[in-house]
PDB file of C-alpha atoms in Angstrom:
ATOM      1  CA  MET H   1      61.211 -34.747  22.817  1.00  0.00           C
ATOM      2  CA  ALA H   2      62.818 -35.391  19.489  1.00  0.00           C
ATOM      3  CA  GLY H   3      60.564 -32.995  17.812  1.00  0.00           C
ATOM      4  CA  ASN H   4      61.330 -29.828  20.026  1.00  0.00           C
ATOM      5  CA  PRO H   5      65.004 -29.962  21.318  1.00  0.00           C
ATOM      6  CA  GLY H   6      65.969 -27.860  24.249  1.00  0.00           C
ATOM      7  CA  GLN H   7      62.230 -27.869  25.375  1.00  0.00           C
ATOM      8  CA  PRO H   8      61.004 -29.369  28.668  1.00  0.00           C
ATOM      9  CA  PRO H   9      58.614 -32.361  28.060  1.00  0.00           C
ATOM     10  CA  ILE H  10      54.893 -32.013  28.477  1.00  0.00           C
ATOM     11  CA  GLN H  11      53.662 -33.006  32.156  1.00  0.00           C
ATOM     12  CA  ASP H  12      50.361 -35.277  32.704  1.00  0.00           C
ATOM     13  CA  GLY H  13      47.732 -32.283  33.722  1.00  0.00           C
ATOM     14  CA  ALA H  14      49.744 -29.973  32.506  1.00  0.00           C
ATOM     15  CA  GLY H  15      48.209 -26.785  30.664  1.00  0.00           C
ATOM     16  CA  PHE H  16      48.627 -26.527  26.742  1.00  0.00           C
ATOM     17  CA  HIS H  17      49.568 -22.937  25.400  1.00  0.00           C
ATOM     18  CA  PRO H  18      50.001 -22.505  21.751  1.00  0.00           C
ATOM     19  CA  ILE H  19      52.665 -19.828  22.046  1.00  0.00           C
ATOM     20  CA  TRP H  20      54.756 -21.587  24.205  1.00  0.00           C
ATOM     21  CA  PHE H  21      54.566 -24.973  22.582  1.00  0.00           C
ATOM     22  CA  GLN H  22      56.309 -23.072  19.651  1.00  0.00           C
ATOM     23  CA  PRO H  23      60.191 -23.614  19.342  1.00  0.00           C
ATOM     24  CA  ARG H  24      61.035 -19.866  19.535  1.00  0.00           C
ATOM     25  CA  ASN H  25      63.120 -17.485  21.825  1.00  0.00           C
ATOM     26  CA  GLN H  26      61.416 -16.967  25.487  1.00  0.00           C
ATOM     27  CA  ASP H  27      61.879 -13.245  25.121  1.00  0.00           C
ATOM     28  CA  ALA H  28      60.190 -12.840  21.842  1.00  0.00           C
ATOM     29  CA  VAL H  29      57.228 -14.876  23.230  1.00  0.00           C
ATOM     30  CA  ARG H  30      56.890 -12.582  26.848  1.00  0.00           C
ATOM     31  CA  GLU H  31      57.206  -9.729  23.977  1.00  0.00           C
ATOM     32  CA  GLU H  32      54.182 -10.940  22.308  1.00  0.00           C
ATOM     33  CA  LEU H  33      52.210 -11.971  25.203  1.00  0.00           C
ATOM     34  CA  ARG H  34      52.772  -8.586  26.915  1.00  0.00           C
ATOM     35  CA  GLU H  35      51.584  -7.084  23.376  1.00  0.00           C
ATOM     36  CA  PHE H  36      48.610  -8.869  23.037  1.00  0.00           C
ATOM     37  CA  ARG H  37      47.555  -8.088  26.557  1.00  0.00           C
ATOM     38  CA  GLU H  38      48.161  -4.447  26.247  1.00  0.00           C
ATOM     39  CA  GLU H  39      45.586  -4.576  22.995  1.00  0.00           C
ATOM     40  CA  GLN H  40      43.030  -6.208  24.825  1.00  0.00           C
ATOM     41  CA  ILE H  41      43.236  -3.597  27.495  1.00  0.00           C
ATOM     42  CA  ARG H  42      43.192  -0.822  24.886  1.00  0.00           C
ATOM     43  CA  ALA H  43      40.045  -2.451  23.266  1.00  0.00           C
ATOM     44  CA  GLU H  44      38.415  -2.590  26.575  1.00  0.00           C
ATOM     45  CA  ARG H  45      39.030   0.976  27.420  1.00  0.00           C
ATOM     46  CA  ARG H  46      37.854   1.850  23.842  1.00  0.00           C
ATOM     47  CA  ARG H  47      34.609   0.023  24.539  1.00  0.00           C
ATOM     48  CA  ALA H  48      34.034   1.511  27.801  1.00  0.00           C
ATOM     49  CA  ASP H  49      34.811   5.138  26.304  1.00  0.00           C
ATOM     50  CA  ARG H  50      32.264   4.272  23.612  1.00  0.00           C
ATOM     51  CA  LEU H  51      29.497   3.427  26.210  1.00  0.00           C
ATOM     52  CA  ARG H  52      30.521   6.230  28.593  1.00  0.00           C
ATOM     53  CA  HIS H  53      30.011   8.446  25.637  1.00  0.00           C
ATOM     54  CA  GLN H  54      26.576   6.872  24.235  1.00  0.00           C
ATOM     55  CA  HIS H  55      25.165   7.435  27.979  1.00  0.00           C
ATOM     56  CA  GLU H  56      26.300  10.965  28.394  1.00  0.00           C
ATOM     57  CA  MET H  57      24.878  11.808  24.975  1.00  0.00           C
ATOM     58  CA  HIS H  58      21.717  10.218  25.883  1.00  0.00           C
ATOM     59  CA  ARG H  59      21.529  11.828  28.908  1.00  0.00           C
ATOM     60  CA  ARG H  60      22.528  15.509  27.942  1.00  0.00           C
ATOM     61  CA  PRO H  61      20.891  17.653  24.943  1.00  0.00           C
ATOM     62  CA  ARG H  62      22.582  17.364  21.698  1.00  0.00           C
ATOM     63  CA  GLU H  63      22.132  19.214  18.764  1.00  0.00           C
ATOM     64  CA  HIS H  64      19.646  17.367  16.197  1.00  0.00           C
ATOM     65  CA  ARG H  65      21.004  17.706  12.613  1.00  0.00           C
ATOM     66  CA  LEU H  66      19.130  16.381   9.715  1.00  0.00           C
ATOM     67  CA  ARG H  67      20.968  15.186   6.385  1.00  0.00           C
ATOM     68  CA  ALA H  68      20.915  17.178   3.218  1.00  0.00           C
ATOM     69  CA  SER H  69      18.467  14.772   1.419  1.00  0.00           C
ATOM     70  CA  GLU H  70      16.329  14.983   4.687  1.00  0.00           C
ATOM     71  CA  LEU H  71      16.272  18.390   4.768  1.00  0.00           C
ATOM     72  CA  ARG H  72      15.407  18.931   1.058  1.00  0.00           C
ATOM     73  CA  HIS H  73      12.725  16.633   1.213  1.00  0.00           C
ATOM     74  CA  ARG H  74      11.150  18.318   4.519  1.00  0.00           C
ATOM     75  CA  VAL H  75      11.524  21.715   2.521  1.00  0.00           C
ATOM     76  CA  TYR H  76       9.609  20.456  -0.707  1.00  0.00           C
ATOM     77  CA  ASN H  77       6.780  19.007   1.560  1.00  0.00           C
ATOM     78  CA  VAL H  78       6.233  22.175   3.067  1.00  0.00           C
ATOM     79  CA  GLU H  79       6.308  24.468   0.045  1.00  0.00           C
ATOM     80  CA  LYS H  80       3.669  21.812  -1.328  1.00  0.00           C
ATOM     81  CA  ILE H  81       1.400  21.896   1.958  1.00  0.00           C
ATOM     82  CA  PHE H  82       1.045  25.493   2.119  1.00  0.00           C
ATOM     83  CA  ALA H  83       0.985  26.165  -1.974  1.00  0.00           C
ATOM     84  CA  ASP H  84      -1.971  23.743  -1.954  1.00  0.00           C
ATOM     85  CA  ARG H  85      -3.790  25.977   0.594  1.00  0.00           C
ATOM     86  CA  LEU H  86      -3.581  28.749  -2.101  1.00  0.00           C
ATOM     87  CA  GLU H  87      -5.322  26.319  -4.856  1.00  0.00           C
ATOM     88  CA  ASN H  88      -8.963  26.975  -6.113  1.00  0.00           C
ATOM     89  CA  PHE H  89     -11.603  24.400  -5.862  1.00  0.00           C
ATOM     90  CA  GLU H  90     -14.840  24.500  -8.043  1.00  0.00           C
ATOM     91  CA  CYS H  91     -18.186  24.753  -6.253  1.00  0.00           C
ATOM     92  CA  ALA H  92     -20.695  23.025  -7.944  1.00  0.00           C
ATOM     93  CA  LEU H  93     -23.585  24.943  -6.628  1.00  0.00           C
ATOM     94  CA  CYS H  94     -22.325  28.554  -7.817  1.00  0.00           C
ATOM     95  CA  LYS H  95     -19.897  27.177 -10.410  1.00  0.00           C
ATOM     96  CA  THR H  96     -17.348  29.537  -8.943  1.00  0.00           C
ATOM     97  CA  TYR H  97     -13.626  28.774  -7.652  1.00  0.00           C
ATOM     98  CA  ILE H  98     -12.829  29.195  -4.252  1.00  0.00           C
ATOM     99  CA  VAL H  99      -9.499  28.847  -2.062  1.00  0.00           C
ATOM    100  CA  ASN H 100      -9.224  25.780  -0.735  1.00  0.00           C
ATOM    101  CA  THR H 101      -8.963  27.270   3.002  1.00  0.00           C
ATOM    102  CA  GLU H 102     -12.339  29.122   2.672  1.00  0.00           C
ATOM    103  CA  PHE H 103     -14.481  26.433   0.614  1.00  0.00           C
ATOM    104  CA  GLU H 104     -16.261  24.532   3.800  1.00  0.00           C
ATOM    105  CA  ASP H 105     -17.357  27.983   4.850  1.00  0.00           C
ATOM    106  CA  HIS H 106     -18.176  28.848   1.429  1.00  0.00           C
ATOM    107  CA  LEU H 107     -20.315  25.894   1.111  1.00  0.00           C
ATOM    108  CA  GLU H 108     -22.209  26.081   3.717  1.00  0.00           C
ATOM    109  CA  ALA H 109     -23.377  29.929   3.022  1.00  0.00           C
ATOM    110  CA  CYS H 110     -23.645  29.015  -0.639  1.00  0.00           C
ATOM    111  CA  ALA H 111     -26.171  26.015  -0.106  1.00  0.00           C
ATOM    112  CA  ARG H 112     -28.371  28.258   2.316  1.00  0.00           C
ATOM    113  CA  GLU H 113     -28.446  31.244  -0.419  1.00  0.00           C
ATOM    114  CA  LYS H 114     -29.421  28.702  -3.406  1.00  0.00           C
ATOM    115  CA  GLY H 115     -31.706  26.801  -1.258  1.00  0.00           C
ATOM    116  CA  VAL H 116     -30.239  23.287  -2.791  1.00  0.00           C
ATOM    117  CA  SER H 117     -31.109  19.727  -1.606  1.00  0.00           C
ATOM    118  CA  GLU H 118     -29.090  18.165   1.365  1.00  0.00           C
ATOM    119  CA  ASN H 119     -28.378  15.404  -0.773  1.00  0.00           C
ATOM    120  CA  GLN H 120     -26.818  17.762  -3.517  1.00  0.00           C
ATOM    121  CA  THR H 121     -24.853  19.955  -0.861  1.00  0.00           C
ATOM    122  CA  ASN H 122     -23.272  16.723   0.586  1.00  0.00           C
ATOM    123  CA  LEU H 123     -22.304  15.656  -2.812  1.00  0.00           C
ATOM    124  CA  THR H 124     -20.392  18.558  -2.837  1.00  0.00           C
ATOM    125  CA  LYS H 125     -18.858  18.714   0.602  1.00  0.00           C
ATOM    126  CA  TYR H 126     -17.601  15.166   0.352  1.00  0.00           C
ATOM    127  CA  HIS H 127     -16.231  15.767  -3.015  1.00  0.00           C
ATOM    128  CA  PHE H 128     -14.167  18.074  -1.411  1.00  0.00           C
ATOM    129  CA  LEU H 129     -12.871  16.338   1.181  1.00  0.00           C
ATOM    130  CA  SER H 130     -12.368  13.244  -0.669  1.00  0.00           C
ATOM    131  CA  GLN H 131      -9.769  15.016  -2.560  1.00  0.00           C
ATOM    132  CA  PRO H 132      -5.876  14.424  -1.633  1.00  0.00           C
ATOM    133  CA  TYR H 133      -5.663  17.934  -0.250  1.00  0.00           C
ATOM    134  CA  PHE H 134      -7.645  16.836   2.795  1.00  0.00           C
ATOM    135  CA  LEU H 135      -5.338  14.248   3.886  1.00  0.00           C
ATOM    136  CA  GLU H 136      -1.941  15.727   3.017  1.00  0.00           C
ATOM    137  CA  GLN H 137      -3.176  18.542   5.465  1.00  0.00           C
ATOM    138  CA  GLU H 138      -3.947  16.495   8.122  1.00  0.00           C
ATOM    139  CA  ILE H 139      -0.903  14.139   7.815  1.00  0.00           C
ATOM    140  CA  PHE H 140       1.225  17.242   7.716  1.00  0.00           C
ATOM    141  CA  LYS H 141      -0.507  18.582  11.044  1.00  0.00           C
ATOM    142  CA  ILE H 142       0.290  15.365  12.498  1.00  0.00           C
ATOM    143  CA  ARG H 143       3.999  15.332  11.262  1.00  0.00           C
ATOM    144  CA  GLU H 144       4.874  18.530  12.801  1.00  0.00           C
ATOM    145  CA  MET H 145       3.338  17.960  16.036  1.00  0.00           C
ATOM    146  CA  LEU H 146       5.185  14.913  16.583  1.00  0.00           C
ATOM    147  CA  GLU H 147       8.526  16.111  15.182  1.00  0.00           C
ATOM    148  CA  ILE H 148       8.452  19.198  17.216  1.00  0.00           C
ATOM    149  CA  GLU H 149       7.763  17.060  20.635  1.00  0.00           C
ATOM    150  CA  TYR H 150      10.853  14.935  19.455  1.00  0.00           C
ATOM    151  CA  LEU H 151      12.878  17.779  19.064  1.00  0.00           C
ATOM    152  CA  GLU H 152      11.759  19.695  22.412  1.00  0.00           C
ATOM    153  CA  VAL H 153      12.800  16.574  24.131  1.00  0.00           C
ATOM    154  CA  THR H 154      16.033  16.575  22.442  1.00  0.00           C
ATOM    155  CA  ALA H 155      16.747  19.756  23.615  1.00  0.00           C
ATOM    156  CA  ASP H 156      15.296  19.333  27.046  1.00  0.00           C
ATOM    157  CA  ARG H 157      15.003  15.556  28.553  1.00  0.00           C
ATOM    158  CA  GLU H 158      12.893  16.776  31.434  1.00  0.00           C
ATOM    159  CA  LYS H 159       9.696  16.894  28.501  1.00  0.00           C
ATOM    160  CA  ILE H 160      10.050  13.637  27.639  1.00  0.00           C
ATOM    161  CA  MET H 161       6.785  12.864  29.478  1.00  0.00           C
ATOM    162  CA  ASP H 162       4.968  15.179  27.026  1.00  0.00           C
ATOM    163  CA  MET H 163       6.106  13.183  23.955  1.00  0.00           C
ATOM    164  CA  HIS H 164       3.685  10.788  22.570  1.00  0.00           C
ATOM    165  CA  CYS H 165       4.497   7.431  23.226  1.00  0.00           C
ATOM    166  CA  VAL H 166       3.203   3.626  21.835  1.00  0.00           C
ATOM    167  CA  ILE H 167       6.395   1.511  22.725  1.00  0.00           C
ATOM    168  CA  CYS H 168       6.877   1.974  26.707  1.00  0.00           C
ATOM    169  CA  GLN H 169       4.939  -0.465  28.425  1.00  0.00           C
ATOM    170  CA  ASN H 170       5.357   1.774  31.647  1.00  0.00           C
ATOM    171  CA  PRO H 171       5.884   5.445  32.884  1.00  0.00           C
ATOM    172  CA  HIS H 172       9.296   4.345  34.205  1.00  0.00           C
ATOM    173  CA  ASP H 173      10.160   2.870  30.824  1.00  0.00           C
ATOM    174  CA  HIS H 174       9.186   6.272  28.980  1.00  0.00           C
ATOM    175  CA  LYS H 175      10.915   8.398  31.686  1.00  0.00           C
ATOM    176  CA  GLY H 176      14.017   6.454  30.852  1.00  0.00           C
ATOM    177  CA  GLY H 177      13.747   7.016  27.016  1.00  0.00           C
ATOM    178  CA  MET H 178      13.161   3.792  25.570  1.00  0.00           C
ATOM    179  CA  CYS H 179      10.948   5.072  22.930  1.00  0.00           C
ATOM    180  CA  TYR H 180      13.538   8.146  21.986  1.00  0.00           C
ATOM    181  CA  PRO H 181      15.621   5.853  19.410  1.00  0.00           C
ATOM    182  CA  ASP H 182      12.282   5.461  17.788  1.00  0.00           C
ATOM    183  CA  ARG H 183      12.074   9.067  16.780  1.00  0.00           C
ATOM    184  CA  GLN H 184       8.747   8.893  16.788  1.00  0.00           C
ATOM    185  CA  LYS H 185       7.853   6.439  13.741  1.00  0.00           C
ATOM    186  CA  SER H 186       5.717   4.194  15.616  1.00  0.00           C
ATOM    187  CA  ALA H 187       3.328   7.037  16.941  1.00  0.00           C
ATOM    188  CA  PHE H 188       3.157   8.652  13.536  1.00  0.00           C
ATOM    189  CA  LYS H 189       1.795   5.168  12.109  1.00  0.00           C
ATOM    190  CA  LEU H 190      -0.752   5.150  14.816  1.00  0.00           C
ATOM    191  CA  LYS H 191      -1.924   8.831  14.817  1.00  0.00           C
ATOM    192  CA  VAL H 192      -1.925   8.721  10.821  1.00  0.00           C
ATOM    193  CA  ASN H 193      -4.553   6.028  10.735  1.00  0.00           C
ATOM    194  CA  HIS H 194      -7.589   8.247  12.127  1.00  0.00           C
ATOM    195  CA  PRO H 195      -7.193  10.788   9.016  1.00  0.00           C
ATOM    196  CA  VAL H 196      -6.758   7.883   6.564  1.00  0.00           C
ATOM    197  CA  GLN H 197      -9.742   6.181   8.169  1.00  0.00           C
ATOM    198  CA  LEU H 198     -11.737   9.446   7.733  1.00  0.00           C
ATOM    199  CA  TYR H 199     -10.566  10.332   4.182  1.00  0.00           C
ATOM    200  CA  MET H 200     -11.902   7.119   3.169  1.00  0.00           C
ATOM    201  CA  ALA H 201     -15.000   7.477   4.918  1.00  0.00           C
ATOM    202  CA  HIS H 202     -15.583  10.438   2.947  1.00  0.00           C
ATOM    203  CA  TYR H 203     -14.811   9.161  -0.048  1.00  0.00           C
ATOM    204  CA  GLU H 204     -17.239   6.639   0.304  1.00  0.00           C
ATOM    205  CA  ASN H 205     -19.898   9.106   1.107  1.00  0.00           C
ATOM    206  CA  TRP H 206     -19.184  11.009  -2.037  1.00  0.00           C
ATOM    207  CA  LEU H 207     -19.573   7.742  -3.998  1.00  0.00           C
ATOM    208  CA  PHE H 208     -22.860   7.407  -2.341  1.00  0.00           C
ATOM    209  CA  TYR H 209     -24.045  10.681  -3.020  1.00  0.00           C
ATOM    210  CA  THR H 210     -23.204  10.296  -6.572  1.00  0.00           C
ATOM    211  CA  LYS H 211     -25.113   7.039  -7.059  1.00  0.00           C
ATOM    212  CA  GLN H 212     -28.000   8.927  -5.001  1.00  0.00           C
ATOM    213  CA  LYS H 213     -27.860  11.682  -7.720  1.00  0.00           C
ATOM    214  CA  GLY H 214     -28.066   9.317 -10.517  1.00  0.00           C
ATOM    215  CA  LEU H 215     -30.606   7.789  -9.373  1.00  0.00           C
ATOM    216  CA  ASP H 216     -32.589  10.705  -8.700  1.00  0.00           C
ATOM    217  CA  GLU H 217     -31.950  11.302 -12.474  1.00  0.00           C
ATOM    218  CA  ILE H 218     -33.084   7.949 -13.735  1.00  0.00           C
ATOM    219  CA  GLU H 219     -36.695   8.474 -11.540  1.00  0.00           C
ATOM    220  CA  GLU H 220     -37.417  11.950 -13.259  1.00  0.00           C
ATOM    221  CA  LYS H 221     -36.407  10.738 -16.763  1.00  0.00           C
ATOM    222  CA  HIS H 222     -38.951   7.918 -16.009  1.00  0.00           C
ATOM    223  CA  ALA H 223     -41.414  10.028 -14.400  1.00  0.00           C
ATOM    224  CA  ALA H 224     -41.102  12.594 -17.282  1.00  0.00           C
ATOM    225  CA  HIS H 225     -41.210   9.677 -20.130  1.00  0.00           C
ATOM    226  CA  PHE H 226     -44.740   8.372 -18.358  1.00  0.00           C
ATOM    227  CA  ALA H 227     -46.161  11.582 -18.167  1.00  0.00           C
ATOM    228  CA  SER H 228     -45.425  12.520 -21.683  1.00  0.00           C
ATOM    229  CA  ILE H 229     -47.208   8.916 -22.368  1.00  0.00           C
ATOM    230  CA  GLU H 230     -50.313   9.903 -20.186  1.00  0.00           C
ATOM    231  CA  ARG H 231     -50.143  13.580 -21.837  1.00  0.00           C
ATOM    232  CA  PHE H 232     -50.595  11.769 -25.607  1.00  0.00           C
ATOM    233  CA  MET H 233     -53.112   9.535 -24.588  1.00  0.00           C
ATOM    234  CA  THR H 234     -55.277  11.932 -22.632  1.00  0.00           C
ATOM    235  CA  SER H 235     -54.916  14.526 -25.929  1.00  0.00           C
ATOM    236  CA  GLU H 236     -55.733  11.462 -28.246  1.00  0.00           C
ATOM    237  CA  GLN H 237     -59.033  10.912 -25.935  1.00  0.00           C
ATOM    238  CA  VAL H 238     -60.154  14.414 -26.095  1.00  0.00           C
ATOM    239  CA  ASP H 239     -59.540  14.988 -29.742  1.00  0.00           C
ATOM    240  CA  LEU H 240     -61.446  11.645 -30.494  1.00  0.00           C
ATOM    241  CA  ARG H 241     -64.474  12.584 -28.184  1.00  0.00           C
ATOM    242  CA  GLN H 242     -64.739  16.221 -29.756  1.00  0.00           C
ATOM    243  CA  TYR H 243     -64.380  14.902 -33.500  1.00  0.00           C
ATOM    244  CA  ILE H 244     -67.353  12.153 -32.738  1.00  0.00           C
ATOM    245  CA  ASN H 245     -69.450  14.511 -30.787  1.00  0.00           C
ATOM    246  CA  PHE H 246     -69.067  17.212 -34.019  1.00  0.00           C
ATOM    247  CA  ASN H 247     -70.122  14.523 -36.660  1.00  0.00           C
ATOM    248  CA  MET H 248     -72.767  12.774 -34.785  1.00  0.00           C
ATOM    249  CA  VAL H 249     -75.320  15.582 -35.456  1.00  0.00           C
ATOM    250  CA  SER H 250     -73.592  16.195 -38.854  1.00  0.00           C
ATOM    251  CA  PRO H 251     -76.569  15.839 -41.566  1.00  0.00           C
ATOM    252  CA  ASP H 252     -73.341  14.556 -43.913  1.00  0.00           C
ATOM    253  CA  ILE H 253     -72.023  11.640 -41.694  1.00  0.00           C
ATOM    254  CA  GLU H 254     -72.462   9.225 -44.497  1.00  0.00           C
ATOM    255  CA  LYS H 255     -70.397  11.194 -46.911  1.00  0.00           C
ATOM    256  CA  ILE H 256     -67.941  11.670 -43.735  1.00  0.00           C
ATOM    257  CA  ILE H 257     -67.800   7.855 -43.436  1.00  0.00           C
ATOM    258  CA  GLN H 258     -66.726   7.341 -46.733  1.00  0.00           C
ATOM    259  CA  TYR H 259     -64.009  10.123 -46.986  1.00  0.00           C
ATOM    260  CA  ARG H 260     -62.412   8.377 -43.720  1.00  0.00           C
ATOM    261  CA  LYS H 261     -62.484   4.895 -45.683  1.00  0.00           C
ATOM    262  CA  ILE H 262     -61.046   6.425 -48.583  1.00  0.00           C
ATOM    263  CA  LEU H 263     -58.388   8.127 -46.622  1.00  0.00           C
ATOM    264  CA  ARG H 264     -57.841   4.998 -44.838  1.00  0.00           C
ATOM    265  CA  ASP H 265     -57.841   2.694 -47.910  1.00  0.00           C
ATOM    266  CA  ASP H 266     -56.377   4.795 -50.541  1.00  0.00           C
ATOM    267  CA  GLY H 267     -54.413   7.828 -49.114  1.00  0.00           C
ATOM    268  CA  LEU H 268     -54.870  11.244 -48.740  1.00  0.00           C
ATOM    269  CA  GLU H 269     -54.654  12.291 -52.487  1.00  0.00           C
ATOM    270  CA  ALA H 270     -57.873  10.238 -53.182  1.00  0.00           C
ATOM    271  CA  ALA H 271     -59.607  11.553 -50.116  1.00  0.00           C
ATOM    272  CA  ASN H 272     -58.791  15.110 -50.914  1.00  0.00           C
ATOM    273  CA  ASN H 273     -60.359  14.264 -54.607  1.00  0.00           C
ATOM    274  CA  PHE H 274     -63.556  12.915 -52.826  1.00  0.00           C
ATOM    275  CA  GLU H 275     -63.688  15.756 -50.683  1.00  0.00           C
ATOM    276  CA  THR H 276     -63.642  18.293 -53.210  1.00  0.00           C
ATOM    277  CA  VAL H 277     -66.509  16.539 -55.287  1.00  0.00           C
ATOM    278  CA  ALA H 278     -68.355  15.451 -51.731  1.00  0.00           C
ATOM    279  CA  PHE H 279     -68.101  19.262 -50.386  1.00  0.00           C
ATOM    280  CA  PRO H 280     -68.098  21.558 -53.313  1.00  0.00           C
ATOM    281  CA  ASP H 281     -68.732  24.362 -50.919  1.00  0.00           C
ATOM    282  CA  LEU H 282     -65.584  23.763 -48.307  1.00  0.00           C
ATOM    283  CA  PRO H 283     -62.851  26.166 -49.110  1.00  0.00           C
ATOM    284  CA  PRO H 284     -59.662  24.517 -50.474  1.00  0.00           C
ATOM    285  CA  PRO H 285     -56.977  23.435 -47.820  1.00  0.00           C
ATOM    286  CA  GLU H 286     -53.958  25.284 -46.968  1.00  0.00           C
ATOM    287  CA  GLY H 287     -51.320  23.518 -46.290  1.00  0.00           C
ATOM    288  CA  PRO H 288     -51.124  20.226 -44.864  1.00  0.00           C
ATOM    289  CA  VAL H 289     -54.152  18.939 -44.286  1.00  0.00           C
ATOM    290  CA  ALA H 290     -55.098  18.138 -40.695  1.00  0.00           C
ATOM    291  CA  VAL H 291     -56.546  14.824 -40.433  1.00  0.00           C
ATOM    292  CA  ALA H 292     -58.842  14.051 -37.467  1.00  0.00           C
ATOM    293  CA  PRO H 293     -57.986  10.861 -35.072  1.00  0.00           C
ATOM    294  CA  ALA H 294     -59.330   7.813 -36.140  1.00  0.00           C
ATOM    295  CA  VAL H 295     -60.172   5.006 -34.375  1.00  0.00           C
ATOM    296  CA  PRO H 296     -58.655   1.619 -35.981  1.00  0.00           C
ATOM    297  CA  ALA H 297     -60.205  -1.619 -35.423  1.00  0.00           C
ATOM    298  CA  GLU H 298     -57.192  -2.918 -33.848  1.00  0.00           C
ATOM    299  CA  ALA H 299     -57.323  -0.007 -31.268  1.00  0.00           C
ATOM    300  CA  PRO H 300     -57.828  -2.339 -28.255  1.00  0.00           C
ATOM    301  CA  ALA H 301     -55.026  -4.830 -29.542  1.00  0.00           C
ATOM    302  CA  GLU H 302     -52.728  -1.475 -29.875  1.00  0.00           C
ATOM    303  CA  ALA H 303     -53.617  -0.391 -26.498  1.00  0.00           C
ATOM    304  CA  ALA H 304     -52.850  -3.610 -25.062  1.00  0.00           C
ATOM    305  CA  ARG H 305     -49.414  -3.887 -26.504  1.00  0.00           C
ATOM    306  CA  VAL H 306     -48.603  -0.296 -25.120  1.00  0.00           C
ATOM    307  CA  ASP H 307     -49.751  -1.054 -21.625  1.00  0.00           C
ATOM    308  CA  GLN H 308     -47.248  -4.396 -22.086  1.00  0.00           C
ATOM    309  CA  GLN H 309     -44.492  -2.073 -23.139  1.00  0.00           C
ATOM    310  CA  MET H 310     -45.109   0.240 -20.239  1.00  0.00           C
ATOM    311  CA  GLU H 311     -44.949  -2.637 -17.569  1.00  0.00           C
ATOM    312  CA  GLU H 312     -41.788  -4.022 -19.395  1.00  0.00           C
ATOM    313  CA  TYR H 313     -40.002  -0.790 -19.095  1.00  0.00           C
ATOM    314  CA  PHE H 314     -41.583  -0.312 -15.672  1.00  0.00           C
ATOM    315  CA  GLN H 315     -40.042  -3.692 -14.883  1.00  0.00           C
ATOM    316  CA  TRP H 316     -36.689  -3.135 -16.110  1.00  0.00           C
ATOM    317  CA  PHE H 317     -36.141   0.030 -14.177  1.00  0.00           C
ATOM    318  CA  GLN H 318     -37.079  -1.154 -11.121  1.00  0.00           C
ATOM    319  CA  GLU H 319     -34.274  -4.226 -11.465  1.00  0.00           C
ATOM    320  CA  GLN H 320     -32.120  -1.272 -12.433  1.00  0.00           C
ATOM    321  CA  GLN H 321     -32.671   0.259  -9.222  1.00  0.00           C
ATOM    322  CA  ASP H 322     -32.677  -2.632  -7.395  1.00  0.00           C
ATOM    323  CA  GLN H 323     -28.973  -3.384  -8.908  1.00  0.00           C
ATOM    324  CA  ILE H 324     -27.635   0.026  -8.277  1.00  0.00           C
ATOM    325  CA  LEU H 325     -28.707  -0.261  -4.553  1.00  0.00           C
ATOM    326  CA  GLY H 326     -27.688  -3.504  -3.656  1.00  0.00           C
ATOM    327  CA  ARG H 327     -30.851  -4.826  -3.230  1.00  0.00           C
ATOM    328  CA  ASN H 328     -30.329  -8.092  -5.932  1.00  0.00           C
ATOM    329  CA  PRO H 329     -29.957 -11.464  -4.209  1.00  0.00           C
TER     330      PRO H 329
END
């Protein structure tokens, strides 16, 4: 070939090799091929050593070490968990502060001693259980359990059957350690779901009893308001009946009627002047003059108006109650 003097021509069907094709010294080419093959052998040996090392590390106990940041993170969490247990929570029944670890036992005894209603007791109970303290304590227990199991398996491979697992499909895979590299992450996610759901249920119960307490207060105010109206109307009727019964037998009933008309039309001062002339024997009034209740001509209309207002108020209260309870369509 003109472009490659000294090289034999490429025969038909011969293999093409880029190194042999170069116009270089044969000894140098052979040396490069030898080095290339040796490098391939060394790479295969390194790969085999790495696989053998991984296999041995998987089978034998190895020291479990955490990074410094992970250690600090766990120390902080542990200190916070144990510090929260010594915090106090106010009991709404006796207005005293109780240590968190003793609050539930105190609440039961305090409710029996005070004789409070079940709704009030549950309101205080679920208020405590809906605090972050409850959820953090439950998550801490699960995390400690799973981490201890993982460390025990790291120290003793035979204990892997006692470790929680949600990854392996059968006991053979679990015994082979397929879930070990996961480091209990999947098991933690599954286990922690229960206390989270329970925490949300406690929070919803606290909201329910808080709403029930508000409804009870509304009903008490409603009953007290109508009771005051009823007392007012009853007392007015009694005073009116006593006044009429007394004056029906009075010989001065004509003067009394005239006095009441002057009081109605001209005011209190004119009525007092008339009383001084018409009843000279009566002693002068001391302080404010007590005027007996009158029966105005528009009494039936006023009573109807009061009844209408009471009906409107009761209808408004019923709508508010239905809205709070979620009974509105």
